[in-house]
C-alpha positions as a printed Julia matrix, in Angstrom:
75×3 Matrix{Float64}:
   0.0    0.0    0.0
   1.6    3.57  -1.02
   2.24   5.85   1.69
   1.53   9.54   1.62
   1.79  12.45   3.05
  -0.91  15.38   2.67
   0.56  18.57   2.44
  -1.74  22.02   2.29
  -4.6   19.7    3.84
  -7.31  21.2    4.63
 -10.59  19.79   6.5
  -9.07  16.21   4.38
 -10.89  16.05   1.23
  -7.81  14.82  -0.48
  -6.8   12.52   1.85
 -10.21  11.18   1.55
  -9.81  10.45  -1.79
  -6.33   9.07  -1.84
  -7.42   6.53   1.56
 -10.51   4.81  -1.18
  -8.02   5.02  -4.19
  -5.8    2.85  -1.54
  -3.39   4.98  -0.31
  -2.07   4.89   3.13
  -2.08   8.99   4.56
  -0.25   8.81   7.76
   0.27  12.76   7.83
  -0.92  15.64   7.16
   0.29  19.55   7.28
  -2.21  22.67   7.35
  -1.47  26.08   8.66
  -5.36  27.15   9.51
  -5.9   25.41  13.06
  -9.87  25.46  12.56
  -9.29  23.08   9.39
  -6.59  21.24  10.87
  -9.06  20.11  14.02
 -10.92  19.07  11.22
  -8.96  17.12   9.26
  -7.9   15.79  12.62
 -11.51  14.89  13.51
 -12.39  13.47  10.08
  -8.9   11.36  10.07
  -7.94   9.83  13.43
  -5.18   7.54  12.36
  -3.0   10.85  10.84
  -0.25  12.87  12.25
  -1.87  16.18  11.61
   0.35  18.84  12.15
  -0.62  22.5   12.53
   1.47  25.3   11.4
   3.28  27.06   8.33
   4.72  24.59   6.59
   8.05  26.72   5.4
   8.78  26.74   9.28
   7.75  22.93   9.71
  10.4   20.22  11.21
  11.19  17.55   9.24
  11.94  15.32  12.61
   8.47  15.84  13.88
   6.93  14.83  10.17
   9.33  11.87  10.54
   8.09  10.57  13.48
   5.01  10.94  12.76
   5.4    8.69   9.54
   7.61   6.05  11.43
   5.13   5.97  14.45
   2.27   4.83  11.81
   4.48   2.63   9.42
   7.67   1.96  11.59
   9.93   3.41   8.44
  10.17   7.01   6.71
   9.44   6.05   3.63
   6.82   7.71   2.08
   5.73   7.36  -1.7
């Protein structure tokens, strides 16, 4: 199963589409905290993390992908 990340998320209407098209999102970045609850709510099993991406740390996104595939790969 490919593994994604969602980037510019939203509330998760991409991520909903990628998850029934088979792909595995295990995180998710949005700077709006109001849509990033809501992504949150919508998509328990993702890392969502809240904040401007250009100041985001790549160690956090990491563990969040290793925590919910035990590797950093992402496709």
């Amino acid at each position: 199963q490919p593994v994604a990340v969602d980037l510019f998320s939203g509330a998760g209407g991409l991520a909903e589409g990628l998850l029934q098209s088979g792909v595995d999102v295990v995180a998710a970045v949005e700077l709006h905290p109001q849509a990033g609850l809501t992504h949150a709510f919508n998509h328990p099993g993702t890392e969502v993390l809240v904040g401007d991406i250009r100041d985001l740390d790549l160690g956090h996104l990491e563990s969040g992908v290793r925590r919910r595939t035990g590797s950093s790969r992402v496709d």
